[in-house]
CSV table of C-alpha atoms in Angstrom, one decimal:
chain,number,residue,atom,x,y,z
A,493,MET,CA,-20.4,10.2,19.0
A,494,ILE,CA,-17.9,12.9,18.3
A,495,ILE,CA,-16.2,14.9,21.1
A,496,ASP,CA,-14.1,18.0,20.3
A,497,LEU,CA,-11.2,18.9,22.6
A,498,THR,CA,-9.3,22.2,22.1
A,499,ASP,CA,-5.9,23.0,23.5
A,500,THR,CA,-5.8,19.7,25.3
A,501,SER,CA,-3.3,16.9,26.3
A,502,SER,CA,-2.8,13.2,25.8
A,503,SER,CA,-4.0,12.4,29.3
A,504,LYS,CA,-7.2,14.4,28.8
A,505,ILE,CA,-7.8,12.6,25.5
A,506,GLY,CA,-7.4,9.2,27.1
A,507,ALA,CA,-9.8,10.1,29.9
A,508,THR,CA,-12.4,11.4,27.4
A,509,LEU,CA,-12.1,8.2,25.4
A,510,VAL,CA,-12.8,6.0,28.5
A,511,GLN,CA,-15.9,8.2,29.3
A,512,ALA,CA,-17.1,8.0,25.7
A,513,ARG,CA,-16.9,4.2,25.7
A,514,ARG,CA,-18.8,4.0,28.9
A,515,ARG,CA,-21.5,6.3,27.7
A,516,ALA,CA,-21.8,4.3,24.5
A,517,GLY,CA,-22.2,1.1,26.6
A,518,SER,CA,-18.8,-0.4,25.7
A,519,PRO,CA,-16.5,-0.1,28.8
A,520,THR,CA,-13.8,-2.2,27.1
A,521,THR,CA,-12.5,-2.4,23.5
A,522,GLY,CA,-12.0,-5.4,21.4
A,523,ALA,CA,-9.3,-3.8,19.2
A,524,VAL,CA,-6.5,-6.1,18.0
A,525,LEU,CA,-4.1,-3.4,16.9
A,526,THR,CA,-3.4,0.4,16.9
A,527,LEU,CA,-3.4,2.0,13.4
A,528,ILE,CA,-1.6,5.3,13.2
A,529,ILE,CA,-2.3,7.5,10.2
A,530,SER,CA,0.2,10.3,9.6
A,531,THR,CA,-1.1,12.6,6.9
A,532,GLU,CA,-1.9,16.2,5.8
A,533,GLU,CA,-5.2,18.0,6.5
A,534,ARG,CA,-6.4,17.6,2.9
A,535,HIS,CA,-6.0,13.8,3.0
A,536,HIS,CA,-7.1,13.1,6.6
A,537,TYR,CA,-10.8,12.5,6.0
A,538,ASP,CA,-10.4,10.0,3.1
A,539,ALA,CA,-7.7,8.2,5.0
A,540,MET,CA,-9.8,8.0,8.2
A,541,LYS,CA,-12.8,6.7,6.2
A,542,ALA,CA,-10.7,4.0,4.5
A,543,ALA,CA,-9.2,3.0,7.8
A,544,SER,CA,-12.6,2.8,9.5
A,545,ARG,CA,-13.8,0.5,6.8
A,546,ALA,CA,-10.7,-1.7,7.1
A,547,SER,CA,-11.3,-1.8,10.9
A,548,ARG,CA,-14.6,-3.7,10.4
A,549,GLU,CA,-12.3,-6.6,9.5
A,550,HIS,CA,-9.5,-5.7,11.9
A,551,PRO,CA,-11.0,-3.8,14.9
A,552,ALA,CA,-8.5,-1.1,15.8
A,553,ARG,CA,-7.9,2.1,17.6
A,554,ILE,CA,-7.2,4.5,14.8
A,555,ILE,CA,-5.1,7.6,15.6
A,556,VAL,CA,-5.0,10.2,12.8
A,557,VAL,CA,-2.1,12.6,13.2
A,558,VAL,CA,-2.3,15.9,11.3
A,559,GLY,CA,0.7,18.2,11.6
A,560,ARG,CA,0.4,22.0,11.2
A,561,PRO,CA,4.0,23.2,11.7
A,562,GLU,CA,3.2,26.5,9.9
A,563,VAL,CA,1.1,27.7,12.8
A,564,ALA,CA,3.1,29.8,15.3
A,565,ARG,CA,1.4,28.9,18.5
A,566,THR,CA,2.1,25.4,19.9
A,567,ARG,CA,-1.2,23.6,20.6
A,568,LEU,CA,-2.9,20.2,20.5
A,569,ASP,CA,-6.5,19.8,19.4
A,570,ALA,CA,-8.3,16.5,19.2
A,571,GLU,CA,-11.5,14.8,18.1
A,572,VAL,CA,-12.6,11.6,19.8
A,573,ARG,CA,-15.0,9.4,17.7
A,574,VAL,CA,-16.7,6.3,19.1
A,575,GLY,CA,-19.4,4.3,17.3
A,576,ASP,CA,-21.4,5.2,14.2
A,577,GLU,CA,-19.2,5.3,11.0
A,578,THR,CA,-16.0,4.5,13.0
A,579,GLY,CA,-17.0,0.8,13.0
A,580,PRO,CA,-16.2,-1.4,16.0
A,581,GLY,CA,-13.1,0.5,16.9
A,582,GLU,CA,-12.3,4.1,18.0
A,583,VAL,CA,-10.9,7.1,16.1
A,584,ILE,CA,-8.8,9.8,17.6
A,585,VAL,CA,-7.9,12.8,15.3
A,586,LEU,CA,-4.9,14.8,16.6
A,587,ARG,CA,-4.0,18.2,15.2
A,588,LEU,CA,-0.5,19.2,16.2
A,589,TYR,CA,0.3,22.9,15.8
A,590,GLY,CA,3.6,24.7,15.8
A,591,GLU,CA,6.7,22.9,17.3
A,592,LEU,CA,4.6,20.1,18.6
A,593,SER,CA,4.2,18.7,15.1
A,594,ALA,CA,7.8,17.7,15.2
A,595,HIS,CA,7.2,15.6,18.3
A,596,ALA,CA,4.2,13.6,17.3
A,597,ASP,CA,5.5,10.5,19.0
A,598,SER,CA,5.3,12.1,22.5
A,599,VAL,CA,1.6,12.8,21.9
A,600,VAL,CA,0.8,9.4,20.4
A,601,VAL,CA,2.6,6.9,22.6
A,602,PRO,CA,0.4,7.5,25.7
A,603,LEU,CA,-2.7,6.8,23.5
A,604,LEU,CA,-1.5,3.4,22.2
A,605,LEU,CA,-3.4,0.3,23.3
A,606,PRO,CA,-1.3,-2.0,25.5
A,607,ASP,CA,-0.1,-5.4,24.3
A,608,VAL,CA,-1.3,-5.1,20.7
A,609,PRO,CA,0.7,-4.4,17.5
A,610,VAL,CA,1.1,-0.9,16.1
A,611,VAL,CA,0.8,-0.2,12.4
A,612,THR,CA,1.7,3.2,10.9
A,613,TRP,CA,0.3,4.3,7.5
A,614,TRP,CA,1.3,7.4,5.4
A,615,PRO,CA,-1.5,7.9,2.8
A,616,ASP,CA,0.4,10.7,1.0
A,617,ALA,CA,4.1,10.8,-0.2
A,618,GLY,CA,5.4,9.7,3.2
A,619,PRO,CA,9.0,9.6,4.5
A,620,ASP,CA,11.9,8.2,2.5
A,621,VAL,CA,12.9,6.0,5.4
A,622,PRO,CA,9.7,5.1,7.3
A,623,SER,CA,11.6,3.4,10.2
A,624,ASN,CA,13.4,6.7,11.0
A,625,ASP,CA,10.1,8.6,11.2
A,626,PRO,CA,9.0,9.4,14.8
A,627,LEU,CA,5.8,7.5,14.2
A,628,GLY,CA,7.4,4.6,12.4
A,629,ARG,CA,10.1,3.7,15.0
A,630,PHE,CA,7.8,1.8,17.3
A,631,ALA,CA,5.5,0.3,14.5
A,632,ALA,CA,5.5,-3.5,13.7
A,633,ARG,CA,4.4,-2.6,10.1
A,634,ARG,CA,4.9,0.6,8.1
A,635,ILE,CA,2.7,1.2,5.1
A,636,THR,CA,3.6,3.7,2.4
A,637,ASP,CA,2.3,4.4,-1.1
A,638,ALA,CA,4.9,5.4,-3.8
A,639,ALA,CA,2.0,6.1,-6.2
A,640,GLU,CA,1.2,9.3,-4.2
A,641,TYR,CA,4.6,10.8,-5.1
A,642,HIS,CA,5.0,12.5,-8.5
A,643,LYS,CA,8.3,10.5,-9.0
A,644,PRO,CA,7.4,7.1,-7.6
A,645,MET,CA,10.6,5.4,-8.6
A,646,ASP,CA,12.6,7.9,-6.6
A,647,LYS,CA,10.6,7.0,-3.6
A,648,LEU,CA,11.1,3.3,-4.1
A,649,ARG,CA,14.9,3.8,-4.5
A,650,ALA,CA,15.0,5.8,-1.3
A,651,ARG,CA,13.0,3.2,0.5
A,652,ALA,CA,15.2,0.4,-0.9
A,653,ALA,CA,18.3,2.2,0.6
A,654,GLY,CA,16.6,2.6,4.0
A,655,TYR,CA,14.6,-0.6,4.2
A,656,SER,CA,13.8,-2.1,7.6
A,657,PRO,CA,11.8,-5.3,8.3
A,658,GLY,CA,8.2,-4.3,8.5
A,659,ASP,CA,8.2,-1.8,5.6
A,660,THR,CA,5.7,-2.3,2.8
A,661,ASP,CA,4.0,-0.3,0.0
A,662,LEU,CA,0.5,-0.2,-1.5
A,663,ALA,CA,2.0,-0.2,-5.0
A,664,TRP,CA,3.0,-3.8,-4.2
A,665,THR,CA,-0.3,-4.7,-2.5
A,666,ARG,CA,-2.3,-3.7,-5.6
A,667,LEU,CA,-0.7,-6.5,-7.5
A,668,THR,CA,-2.2,-9.4,-5.5
A,669,PRO,CA,-5.2,-10.0,-7.9
A,670,TRP,CA,-2.9,-9.8,-11.0
A,671,ARG,CA,-0.4,-12.2,-9.5
A,672,SER,CA,-3.2,-14.6,-8.4
A,673,MET,CA,-4.8,-14.6,-11.9
A,674,LEU,CA,-1.5,-15.1,-13.7
A,675,ALA,CA,-0.4,-17.9,-11.4
A,676,ALA,CA,-3.8,-19.6,-11.9
A,677,ALA,CA,-3.4,-19.3,-15.6
A,678,LEU,CA,0.0,-21.0,-15.5
A,679,ASP,CA,-1.2,-23.6,-13.2
A,680,GLN,CA,-4.1,-24.6,-15.5
A,681,PHE,CA,-2.3,-24.2,-18.7
A,682,PRO,CA,1.4,-24.9,-18.1
A,683,ARG,CA,3.6,-23.7,-21.0
A,684,LYS,CA,7.2,-22.9,-21.6
A,685,ILE,CA,7.4,-19.1,-21.1
A,686,THR,CA,9.9,-17.4,-23.4
A,687,GLY,CA,9.2,-13.8,-22.5
A,688,ALA,CA,6.6,-11.4,-21.1
A,689,SER,CA,5.3,-7.9,-21.5
A,690,VAL,CA,3.4,-5.5,-19.2
A,691,SER,CA,1.4,-2.6,-20.4
A,692,GLY,CA,0.0,0.2,-18.1
A,693,GLU,CA,-0.3,3.8,-17.3
A,694,GLU,CA,2.9,5.8,-17.8
A,695,GLY,CA,4.7,6.3,-14.5
A,696,ASN,CA,2.5,3.7,-12.6
A,697,PRO,CA,4.8,2.0,-10.0
A,698,SER,CA,2.6,-1.1,-9.8
A,699,ALA,CA,3.1,-1.8,-13.5
A,700,ARG,CA,6.8,-1.4,-13.1
A,701,ILE,CA,6.9,-3.7,-10.1
A,702,LEU,CA,4.8,-6.3,-11.9
A,703,ALA,CA,7.2,-6.4,-14.8
A,704,VAL,CA,10.1,-6.8,-12.4
A,705,TRP,CA,8.4,-9.6,-10.5
A,706,LEU,CA,7.6,-11.5,-13.7
A,707,ARG,CA,11.2,-11.3,-14.8
A,708,GLN,CA,12.6,-12.6,-11.5
A,709,ARG,CA,10.0,-15.4,-11.1
A,710,LEU,CA,10.1,-16.6,-14.7
A,711,ASN,CA,13.7,-15.7,-15.5
A,712,VAL,CA,12.7,-14.5,-19.0
A,713,PRO,CA,13.0,-11.1,-20.8
A,714,VAL,CA,10.2,-8.7,-19.9
A,715,SER,CA,9.2,-5.5,-21.7
A,716,ARG,CA,7.2,-2.6,-20.3
A,717,THR,CA,4.8,-0.6,-22.5
A,718,ALA,CA,3.3,2.7,-21.4
A,719,ASP,CA,-0.2,3.7,-22.4
A,720,GLU,CA,-3.1,5.8,-21.0
A,721,GLY,CA,-4.2,3.3,-18.4
A,722,PRO,CA,-6.0,3.3,-16.1
A,723,GLY,CA,-3.4,1.5,-14.0
A,724,ILE,CA,-2.2,-1.8,-15.4
A,725,THR,CA,-4.0,-2.6,-18.6
A,726,GLY,CA,-2.5,-6.0,-19.7
A,727,VAL,CA,0.1,-8.7,-19.3
A,728,GLU,CA,1.3,-11.2,-21.9
A,729,LEU,CA,3.3,-14.3,-21.3
A,730,HIS,CA,4.9,-15.5,-24.6
A,731,THR,CA,4.9,-19.2,-25.3
A,732,PRO,CA,5.7,-21.2,-28.5
A,733,ASP,CA,1.9,-21.8,-28.9
A,734,GLY,CA,1.0,-18.1,-28.7
A,735,PRO,CA,0.6,-15.6,-25.8
A,736,ILE,CA,-1.2,-16.1,-22.6
A,737,ALA,CA,-2.8,-12.7,-22.2
A,738,LEU,CA,-4.6,-11.0,-19.4
A,739,THR,CA,-6.0,-7.6,-20.5
A,740,ARG,CA,-8.0,-5.0,-18.6
A,741,PRO,CA,-8.5,-1.8,-20.7
A,742,ASP,CA,-11.2,-0.3,-18.5
A,743,GLY,CA,-10.0,-1.0,-15.0
A,744,GLU,CA,-13.1,-3.2,-14.3
A,745,LEU,CA,-13.4,-6.4,-16.3
A,746,ALA,CA,-10.4,-8.4,-17.7
A,747,THR,CA,-10.2,-11.0,-20.4
A,748,LEU,CA,-8.0,-14.1,-20.1
A,749,CYS,CA,-6.8,-15.4,-23.4
A,750,VAL,CA,-5.1,-18.8,-23.6
A,751,PRO,CA,-3.9,-20.5,-26.8
A,752,GLY,CA,-6.4,-23.2,-27.9
A,753,GLN,CA,-9.0,-22.0,-25.3
A,754,PRO,CA,-12.0,-19.7,-25.6
A,755,ASP,CA,-11.5,-16.2,-24.2
A,756,ARG,CA,-12.9,-15.8,-20.6
A,757,PRO,CA,-14.0,-12.7,-18.8
A,758,VAL,CA,-12.6,-12.4,-15.3
A,759,ALA,CA,-13.4,-9.9,-12.5
A,760,LEU,CA,-10.3,-7.7,-11.9
A,761,LYS,CA,-11.6,-4.5,-10.6
A,762,ARG,CA,-9.2,-1.8,-9.3
A,763,ARG,CA,-9.5,-2.0,-5.5
A,764,GLU,CA,-10.2,0.8,-3.1
A,765,THR,CA,-7.8,1.9,-0.5
A,766,ALA,CA,-9.8,0.3,2.3
A,767,GLU,CA,-9.4,-3.1,0.7
A,768,LEU,CA,-5.7,-2.6,0.3
A,769,ILE,CA,-5.2,-1.6,4.0
A,770,ALA,CA,-7.4,-4.5,5.1
A,771,GLU,CA,-5.1,-6.9,3.2
A,772,GLU,CA,-2.0,-5.4,4.7
A,773,LEU,CA,-3.4,-5.8,8.2
A,774,ARG,CA,-3.9,-9.5,7.8
A,775,ARG,CA,-0.2,-10.1,8.2
A,776,LEU,CA,1.9,-8.1,10.6
A,777,ASP,CA,5.2,-10.0,10.1
A,778,PRO,CA,7.9,-8.6,7.8
A,779,ASP,CA,7.3,-9.0,4.1
A,780,ASP,CA,10.6,-10.6,3.0
A,781,VAL,CA,9.5,-10.7,-0.6
A,782,TYR,CA,9.0,-6.9,-0.7
A,783,ALA,CA,12.4,-6.6,0.8
A,784,LYS,CA,13.9,-8.7,-2.0
A,785,LEU,CA,12.0,-6.7,-4.6
A,786,LEU,CA,13.5,-3.4,-3.3
A,787,GLN,CA,17.0,-4.9,-3.7
A,788,ASP,CA,16.5,-5.4,-7.4
A,789,VAL,CA,14.0,-2.7,-8.3
A,790,ASP,CA,16.5,-0.4,-9.9
A,791,VAL,CA,18.6,-3.0,-11.8
A,792,PRO,CA,18.5,-2.3,-15.6
A,793,PHE,CA,16.9,-5.0,-17.8
A,794,THR,CA,20.2,-5.3,-19.6
A,795,GLU,CA,21.9,-6.8,-16.5
A,796,PRO,CA,21.5,-10.4,-15.5
A,797,LEU,CA,19.4,-11.5,-12.6
A,798,LYS,CA,21.2,-11.9,-9.3
A,799,VAL,CA,19.5,-15.2,-8.6
A,800,ALA,CA,18.3,-17.7,-11.3
A,801,GLY,CA,14.5,-17.9,-11.4
A,802,PRO,CA,12.5,-21.1,-10.7
A,803,THR,CA,10.6,-23.2,-13.2
A,804,VAL,CA,7.3,-21.9,-14.4
A,805,GLU,CA,5.4,-24.6,-12.5
A,806,LYS,CA,7.2,-23.7,-9.2
A,807,ALA,CA,6.6,-20.0,-9.8
A,808,ALA,CA,2.9,-20.6,-10.3
A,809,LYS,CA,2.5,-22.7,-7.2
A,810,GLU,CA,4.5,-20.2,-5.1
A,811,ALA,CA,2.7,-17.2,-6.4
A,812,ALA,CA,-0.7,-18.8,-5.8
A,813,LYS,CA,-0.2,-18.4,-2.1
A,814,LEU,CA,-1.8,-15.0,-2.0
A,815,GLY,CA,-0.9,-14.1,1.6
A,816,GLU,CA,2.8,-14.3,0.5
A,817,PRO,CA,3.6,-11.8,-2.2
A,818,LYS,CA,6.6,-12.9,-4.4
A,819,PRO,CA,9.8,-11.0,-5.3
A,820,VAL,CA,10.6,-9.0,-8.3
A,821,SER,CA,13.7,-7.6,-10.0
A,822,THR,CA,15.0,-4.7,-12.2
A,823,THR,CA,13.7,-1.6,-14.0
A,824,ASP,CA,12.3,-0.4,-17.4
A,825,SER,CA,12.9,2.4,-19.7
A,826,THR,CA,9.7,4.2,-18.6
A,827,ALA,CA,10.4,3.9,-14.9
A,828,GLY,CA,10.2,7.2,-13.0
A,829,THR,CA,8.7,9.1,-15.9
A,830,ASP,CA,6.7,12.1,-14.6
A,831,VAL,CA,3.1,12.5,-15.5
A,832,LYS,CA,2.0,16.1,-15.6
A,833,SER,CA,-1.5,17.6,-16.0
A,834,ALA,CA,-2.4,20.4,-18.4
A,835,ASP,CA,-1.2,23.2,-16.0
A,836,GLY,CA,2.2,21.5,-15.6
A,837,SER,CA,1.7,20.2,-12.1
A,838,PRO,CA,2.1,16.5,-11.2
A,839,ALA,CA,-1.0,14.5,-12.1
A,840,PRO,CA,-2.5,12.4,-9.3
A,841,ARG,CA,-1.6,8.7,-9.4
A,842,GLU,CA,-4.0,5.9,-9.8
A,843,SER,CA,-4.0,2.5,-8.3
A,844,ALA,CA,-3.2,-0.7,-10.2
């Protein structure tokens, strides 16, 4: 059910939502959180679709905020969606025109569900300091994606300077399967690690962060090699017996190579945005590991670590706890390199 409201108000939207639920036979909602999506018109449909899929695991009221400051006349239009493709939750699409786009919080706050957490997600470049954004101030978690900016390292540096507990980034979330697989390899085949290397698409922030994480957790030199991708294409952990290698050249199937063992294919498909958002919604407490990562993300590889890393065995056991992403440290020579398309404009970023 989709109900369009033109030149409306927050109170009218709330009343319409209650009527729509009753008409659909659901007078109450089982939502466990409110998910606010702050985006541009061109991104709003894909973001809404991804959030609706994630809400099947985490029932939520989804509020999509699309600002149109270039329009002279101040006006609020809305779409109320209940049932069908929206999943078990509800979707409210708000289009804020004119000066109203600078006061999105005044429109959104009356539509928040009472006594449930609020999560704000920016699917595009997003603000440098999410906690200072009008829609980020009252959120328990704030989700950004540095890969959507043409200079992702610039975004990470800005967010490191303005970090607040509750901030996180999908460039970090994309690394969970890689960290899990590498931790499992070290757990099954413990070796003394003397160095590591990460290869991946030039300018990909997840490849950069993975290299930093490995260096801090293993306390060994880590190199970063740029290639055509897609995303991260391989990781090697150097040992006296030979490299432990996890390679994924096609973005679908990876191969795990361990000295003295036959090569093994492993599933390591690049995940869609809905899966990433669903993972982030599983934990609404501050990500302390991401915070520590930001502290060290811009330290050159030539400088020593701020804190000595743990043993390989301890790092493997800690990293295997998938719900608790682990910290990283420092930068590489390819960090922040811009990728441009044939016409000279920034090329779109891919996930890890």
